[in-house]
XYZ file of N, CA and C in Angstrom:
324
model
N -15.134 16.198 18.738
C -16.435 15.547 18.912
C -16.743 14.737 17.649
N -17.079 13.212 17.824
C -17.458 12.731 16.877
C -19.124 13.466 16.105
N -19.200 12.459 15.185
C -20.286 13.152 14.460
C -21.450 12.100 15.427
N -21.468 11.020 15.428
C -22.437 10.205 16.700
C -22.556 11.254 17.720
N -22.056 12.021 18.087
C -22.008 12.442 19.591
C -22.730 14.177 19.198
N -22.169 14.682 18.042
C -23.012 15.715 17.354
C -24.192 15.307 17.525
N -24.575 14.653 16.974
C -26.079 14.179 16.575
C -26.736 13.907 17.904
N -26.452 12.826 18.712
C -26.977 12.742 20.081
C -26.835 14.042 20.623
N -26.143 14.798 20.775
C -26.358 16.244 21.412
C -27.388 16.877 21.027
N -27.226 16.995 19.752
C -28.125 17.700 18.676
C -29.669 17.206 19.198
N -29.696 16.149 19.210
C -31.390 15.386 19.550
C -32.066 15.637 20.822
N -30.825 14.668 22.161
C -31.058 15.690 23.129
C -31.420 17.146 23.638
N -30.693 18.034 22.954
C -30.445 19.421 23.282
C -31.333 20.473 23.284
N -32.725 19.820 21.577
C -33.290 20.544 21.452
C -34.933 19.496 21.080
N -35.913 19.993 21.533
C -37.177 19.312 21.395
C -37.509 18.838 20.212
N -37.134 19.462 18.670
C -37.689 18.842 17.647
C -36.538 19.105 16.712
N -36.124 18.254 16.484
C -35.226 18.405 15.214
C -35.392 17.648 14.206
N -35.187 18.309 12.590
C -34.964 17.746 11.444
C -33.583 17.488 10.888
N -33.638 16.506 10.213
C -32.515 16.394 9.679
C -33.052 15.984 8.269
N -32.616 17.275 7.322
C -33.358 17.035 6.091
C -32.062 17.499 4.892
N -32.738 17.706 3.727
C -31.836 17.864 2.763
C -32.348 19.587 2.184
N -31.513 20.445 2.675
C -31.840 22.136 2.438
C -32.014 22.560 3.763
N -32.570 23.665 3.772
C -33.127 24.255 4.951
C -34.665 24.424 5.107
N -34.983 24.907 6.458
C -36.457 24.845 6.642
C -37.031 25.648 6.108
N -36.536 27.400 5.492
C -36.067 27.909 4.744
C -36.478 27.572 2.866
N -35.757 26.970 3.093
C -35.400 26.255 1.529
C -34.961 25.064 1.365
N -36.039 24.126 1.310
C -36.056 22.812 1.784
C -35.621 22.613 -0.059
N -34.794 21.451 -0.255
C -34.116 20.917 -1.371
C -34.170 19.572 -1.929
N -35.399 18.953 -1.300
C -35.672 17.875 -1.667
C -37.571 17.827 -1.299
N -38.113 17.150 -2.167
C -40.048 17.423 -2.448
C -40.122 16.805 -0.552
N -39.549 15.588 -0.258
C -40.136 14.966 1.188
C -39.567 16.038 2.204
N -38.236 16.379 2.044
C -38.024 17.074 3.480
C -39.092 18.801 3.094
N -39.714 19.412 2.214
C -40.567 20.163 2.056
C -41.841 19.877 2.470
N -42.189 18.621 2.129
C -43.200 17.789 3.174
C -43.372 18.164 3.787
N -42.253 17.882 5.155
C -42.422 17.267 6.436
C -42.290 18.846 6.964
N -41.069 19.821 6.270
C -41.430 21.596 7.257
C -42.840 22.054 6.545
N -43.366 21.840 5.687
C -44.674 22.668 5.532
C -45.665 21.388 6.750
N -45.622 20.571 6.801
C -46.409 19.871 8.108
C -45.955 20.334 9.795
N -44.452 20.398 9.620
C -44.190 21.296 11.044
C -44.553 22.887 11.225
N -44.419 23.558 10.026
C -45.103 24.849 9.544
C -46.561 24.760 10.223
N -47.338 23.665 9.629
C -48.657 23.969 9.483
C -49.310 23.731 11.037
N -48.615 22.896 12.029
C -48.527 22.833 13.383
C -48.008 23.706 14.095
N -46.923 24.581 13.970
C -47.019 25.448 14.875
C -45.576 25.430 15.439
N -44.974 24.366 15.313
C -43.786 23.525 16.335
C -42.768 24.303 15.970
N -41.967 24.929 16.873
C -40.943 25.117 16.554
C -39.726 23.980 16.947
N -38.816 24.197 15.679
C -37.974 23.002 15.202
C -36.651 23.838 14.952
N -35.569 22.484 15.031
C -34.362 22.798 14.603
C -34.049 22.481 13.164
N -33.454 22.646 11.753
C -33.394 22.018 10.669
C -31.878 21.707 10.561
N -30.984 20.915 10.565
C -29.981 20.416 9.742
C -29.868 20.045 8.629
N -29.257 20.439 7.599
C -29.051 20.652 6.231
C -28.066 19.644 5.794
N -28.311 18.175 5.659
C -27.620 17.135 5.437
C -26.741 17.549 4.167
N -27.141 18.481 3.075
C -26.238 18.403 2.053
C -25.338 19.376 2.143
N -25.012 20.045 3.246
C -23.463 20.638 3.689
C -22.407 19.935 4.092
N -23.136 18.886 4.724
C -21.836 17.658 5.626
C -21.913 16.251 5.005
N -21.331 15.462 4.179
C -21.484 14.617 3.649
C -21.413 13.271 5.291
N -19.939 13.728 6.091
C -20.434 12.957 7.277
C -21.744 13.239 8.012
N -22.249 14.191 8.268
C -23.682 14.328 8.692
C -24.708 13.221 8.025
N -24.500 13.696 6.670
C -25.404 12.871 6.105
C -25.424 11.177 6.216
N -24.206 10.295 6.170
C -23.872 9.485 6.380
C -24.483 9.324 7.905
N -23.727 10.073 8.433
C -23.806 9.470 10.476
C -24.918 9.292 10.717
N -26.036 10.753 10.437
C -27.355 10.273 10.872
C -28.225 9.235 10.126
N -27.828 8.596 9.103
C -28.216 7.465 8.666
C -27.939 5.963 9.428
N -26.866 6.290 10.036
C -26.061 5.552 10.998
C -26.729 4.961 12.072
N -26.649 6.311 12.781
C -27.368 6.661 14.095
C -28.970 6.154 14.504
N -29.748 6.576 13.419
C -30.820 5.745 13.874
C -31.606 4.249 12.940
N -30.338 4.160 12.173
C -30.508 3.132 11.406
C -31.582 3.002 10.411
N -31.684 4.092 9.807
C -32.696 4.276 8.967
C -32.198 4.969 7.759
N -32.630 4.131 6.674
C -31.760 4.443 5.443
C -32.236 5.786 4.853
N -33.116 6.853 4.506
C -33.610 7.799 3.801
C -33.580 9.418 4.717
N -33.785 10.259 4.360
C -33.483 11.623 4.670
C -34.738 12.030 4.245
N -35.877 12.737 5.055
C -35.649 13.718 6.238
C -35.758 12.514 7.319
N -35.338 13.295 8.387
C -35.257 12.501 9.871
C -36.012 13.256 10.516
N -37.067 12.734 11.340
C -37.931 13.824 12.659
C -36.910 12.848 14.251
N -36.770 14.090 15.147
C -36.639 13.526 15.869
C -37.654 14.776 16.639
N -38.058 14.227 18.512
C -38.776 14.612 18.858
C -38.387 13.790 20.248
N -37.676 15.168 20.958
C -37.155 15.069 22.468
C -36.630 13.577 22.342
N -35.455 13.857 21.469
C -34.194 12.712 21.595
C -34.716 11.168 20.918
N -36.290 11.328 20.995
C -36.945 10.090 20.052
C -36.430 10.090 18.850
N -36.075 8.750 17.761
C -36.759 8.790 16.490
C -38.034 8.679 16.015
N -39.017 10.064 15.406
C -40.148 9.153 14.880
C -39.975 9.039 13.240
N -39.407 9.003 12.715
C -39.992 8.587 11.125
C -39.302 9.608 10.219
N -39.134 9.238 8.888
C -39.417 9.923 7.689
C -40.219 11.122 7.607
N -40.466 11.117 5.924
C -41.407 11.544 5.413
C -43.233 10.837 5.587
N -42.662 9.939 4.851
C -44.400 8.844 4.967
C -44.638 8.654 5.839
N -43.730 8.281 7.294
C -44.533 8.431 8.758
C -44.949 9.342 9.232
N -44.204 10.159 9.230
C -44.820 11.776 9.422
C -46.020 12.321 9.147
N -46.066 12.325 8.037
C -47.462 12.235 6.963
C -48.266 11.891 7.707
N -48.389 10.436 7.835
C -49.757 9.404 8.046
C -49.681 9.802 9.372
N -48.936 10.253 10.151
C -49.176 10.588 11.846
C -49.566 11.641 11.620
N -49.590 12.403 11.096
C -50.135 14.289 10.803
C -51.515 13.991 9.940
N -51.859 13.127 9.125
C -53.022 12.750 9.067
C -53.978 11.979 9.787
N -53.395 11.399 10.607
C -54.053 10.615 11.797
C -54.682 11.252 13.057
N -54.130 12.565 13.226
C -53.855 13.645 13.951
C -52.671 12.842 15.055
N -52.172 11.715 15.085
C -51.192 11.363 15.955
C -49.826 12.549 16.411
N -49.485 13.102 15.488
C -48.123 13.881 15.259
C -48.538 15.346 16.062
N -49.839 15.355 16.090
C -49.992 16.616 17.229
C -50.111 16.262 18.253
N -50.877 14.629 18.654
C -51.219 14.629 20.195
C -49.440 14.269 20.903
N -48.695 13.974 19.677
C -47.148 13.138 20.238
C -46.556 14.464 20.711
N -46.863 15.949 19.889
C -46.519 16.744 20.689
C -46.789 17.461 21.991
N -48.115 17.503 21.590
C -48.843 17.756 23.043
C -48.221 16.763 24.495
N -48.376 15.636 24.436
C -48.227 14.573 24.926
C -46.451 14.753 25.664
N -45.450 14.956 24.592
C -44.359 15.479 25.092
C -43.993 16.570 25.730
N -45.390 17.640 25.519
C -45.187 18.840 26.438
C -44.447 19.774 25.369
N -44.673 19.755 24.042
C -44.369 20.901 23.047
C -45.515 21.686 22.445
N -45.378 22.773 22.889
C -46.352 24.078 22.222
C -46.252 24.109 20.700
N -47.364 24.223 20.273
C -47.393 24.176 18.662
C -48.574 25.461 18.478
N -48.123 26.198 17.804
C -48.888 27.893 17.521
C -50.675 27.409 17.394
N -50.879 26.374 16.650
C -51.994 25.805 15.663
C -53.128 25.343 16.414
């Protein structure tokens, strides 16, 4: 399996996934800590991929949705954003109604 086809599985497969640098856990970079204490603080349960185990990971999903920086939200196979989009949609309250809206339970 290519790593394109990882990743599209990966997005597909599961409702919210990150693709960040550490774990959700033990996030290893200040933005992808961001973005799980904002999925934390919603409720969402998420998948985390740990870009600094797979150097092709890290590469591909840069690839894949053509977006140069790490963390990645995806959300039922969507790309939405970074860090700073994330943010400003979680301050907007946008990033909860996008879940609601997709039909994802968030604890919060």
């Amino acid at each position: 399996m290519s790593i394109e086809q990882f990743i599209d599985n990966e997005v597909k497969a599961n409702d919210v996934v990150l693709f960040m640098k550490g774990t959700p856990q033990f996030p290893q970079c200040g933005f992808s800590g961001q973005v799980v204490q904002i999925l934390d603080h919603i409720g969402v349960a998420y998948k985390g991929h740990n870009v600094l185990e797979n150097a092709e990971l890290r590469d591909g999903i840069k690839q894949f949705s053509n977006w140069p920086t790490i963390p990645q939200l995806y959300v039922k196979g969507e790309f939405v954003g970074g860090c700073d989009i994330v943010r400003e949609m979680f301050q907007a309250g946008e990033l909860q109604k996008l879940f609601t809206d997709k039909g994802i339970k968030a604890a919060a």
